[in-house]
């Protein structure tokens, strides 16, 4: 198997698939996605499907607002229902000292187009019946945020890309990338060599290995992240609930299962086995936050690999000095929500050569210049 | 008959004394739990007396009581924890039971149903959070965890696990874990003793010495039995189990013997999901009057099973005819006739093709040896002998279970399973033959003991020859689309074929988009049938579905009381 493609995308995760999809929409027909395992085998079919714009720095918030705008249209675009519901994200606050910080977050968010508001404990308990009100001060809440079903997105993209003539090669890892003639690249895969005018590096935590072959250093490291699903219960909790105090995120799926996470010490490697320590920690934490949960049973636990950068924000855009080698990696645990905007902006860049203003702050050079996209609270309390 | 009065969701009701809560509600026209989307039949019709996932109620403020387990009493205040499922109605218009696939086609349809589904969905909700949060009762009695570090952990106290225990060195400290209550383990033990005294098992009987009773076996082998306890995880040498619902056990063994055995499953045939069709095991859990209510029971036997088991099934159902999907030897035939008590003209060799009936089974069509078809009236169909290995723990440990033709793991030439360091697999997990199950258990016991002492030991030749015992071969049929492979989510063969042709071409991809293995039984009832069909579709390729802990649902309350200090 050999060939010539306009764009070679490495990795069939949500970044790779969205980019391929948006390229095909722009009329770039000769697109190939190379995937080491099967479509969505990375984080993209292992996440919680949370979509939010409640971040704490302007650049990220503005990007997310654009992404949320695009998510609204994806079901129609793909002809495949992705089950996007906007029931909000609720950041509960259990400490008087944090109240000021929450207010600051709201201020930045409101200035950048997010409708987040402060809720009193009574209002919080209305949205989350059964929450432990001991020490509960209130919450930040935005009804713009929501939840979607990641498997539906991945599957919809897979069908749409194939319908539009794009190629996805599964079980075809990219082993080496080298510069070819006239600014292009040679992509060596396990099943043959492809020449490509553009390469999009969307290999998540494996992206640094590919970038380094072209002399670029990506500051991305893998970290295991786990989720737990319980048996289904009658649906009663609408928003995604986040607690900084307990390090927990949890929501209730359409089918009624609670899907959640707690911050635990996880290894910085590619280990995908579930850890018992995590299961126990989750049980201890969640039964403090939502005491009724002790009468609910866990049915599944699984792990994925986060691709973390020093400022917990992705690296997006062409590599310095290599306009045709584009990185889309390092999503640091909130990449799914960004993906439609990532895909369309990278496709636009390949089509026009222009970098979208919203994407500029995410360039790799920021780690040199010090213009980091650091979050105020979330990043150092384990909730991403 | 006396009647009792009680309240349900605030309504005053009465019912006959002695009924379960579910029966009492039913007599008032109230049904708990969901319906099969495909058949529009209540799910409790399928699983009488079993935990219907959606039949949870709160009684006098105590949450999570299965309405099928508790008898109604006068003055009870009962509250529903779940509501009827709208999905049951939408299901009529959709293919498979998988909830989001149903909604993936049209956004208009989704918007119409979505909010209501969220509000009314009852895919087995255990409790009403509002009620439970409001009352301070409703607490289950969770206990702090216990830690063990035995030399040998035997998972499963069936015939193979107990055989392994018999062959264990007396100096080793052993823990035996089984999901069954102690009395049932006792029964397993008695059956094993009985079998060992027969000529077929001659090479193995010497190991039974010093075990007159289960107690004396446990004592002489320095073993503790944790009954009513299920292993739910294996993490880097740490095995986790839960006793009842309430207590977590952390077990760090030096060696492990996996003797998790088989699960009985229904064979594939058209309309194998209508009420009235059950496995022998299910039959034996029915109360006597329900089982003997059948006037014309048909027994399907898929592979040789023990005469004692057949006797119990036949006592409960009195079969009018028996179909074997394999050709038995002379002795086997005699044993079946005498243990079922049927006339030899009612014993035939043939495989089921289709069940008939509207809301309950009314007849069954069978293809006889030679190809002729025969249709007989039946109001109960009992399927015995078709078994699928319980491979969950083996899969968690990433044991390479080579998958054979029918999705059965294939043992090595010497009868053992390729294992990770220090783990031995045995029993019907590997060997479809009951004789080989016993022999492989003993071989595992010897090997485990030898690995502890560091001195190699070979099982005696008489034992290894038993390992090669072959069961009779089965007759095969073709199946068509209406056959249900996944009884939890109503996935049919036609669904699988459609999914495959649409590009869902691996088991794992199919799992994500059909819900296979992800219903309340977590795959326990669909592995084997699914694998068989999948391998036909893929021309023999099979990727095993990822198995994830916990293998059985575990209460967060019990996990929260787990002490990880030593870990
Ligand atoms: C437990 C968990 C919960 C999460 N929750 C959320 C959430 O609620 N909201 C949210 O927005 N995000 C969430 N995320 C993060 C989100 O899943 C990721 O940010 C997003 O999926 C990243 O997409 P990706 O395409 O960059 O990476 P991936 O999906 O990991 O895709 C990378 C792909 O590249 C392939 N690959 C690697 N090397 C090669 C090679 N050499 N050749 C070919 N292919 C290769 C991999 O096999 C993989 O399929 C969560 C993540 C985890 C793990």
Coordinates of C-alpha atoms in Angstrom, one line a residue, chain B residues 147-154 172-177 222-224 250-256 452:
Chain B
X147 CA -7.7 -8.5 54.2
X148 CA -6.3 -12.0 53.5
X149 CA -3.0 -13.3 52.2
X150 CA -3.4 -17.0 51.5
X151 CA -0.9 -19.2 49.7
X152 CA -3.6 -20.4 47.3
X153 CA -6.8 -18.7 46.3
X154 CA -9.3 -20.9 44.6
X172 CA -0.7 -24.5 52.1
X173 CA -3.1 -21.9 53.5
X174 CA -6.1 -21.8 51.2
X175 CA -9.0 -19.5 50.6
X176 CA -11.9 -20.8 48.5
X177 CA -14.4 -18.2 47.2
X222 CA -6.2 -25.8 55.9
X223 CA -8.8 -24.0 53.9
X224 CA -11.4 -21.3 54.6
X250 CA -8.9 -7.8 49.7
X251 CA -7.1 -11.0 48.9
X252 CA -3.4 -11.1 48.0
X253 CA -2.6 -14.8 47.2
X254 CA 0.7 -16.3 46.2
X255 CA -1.0 -18.5 43.6
X256 CA -4.4 -18.6 42.1
X452 CA 4.8 -22.9 46.3

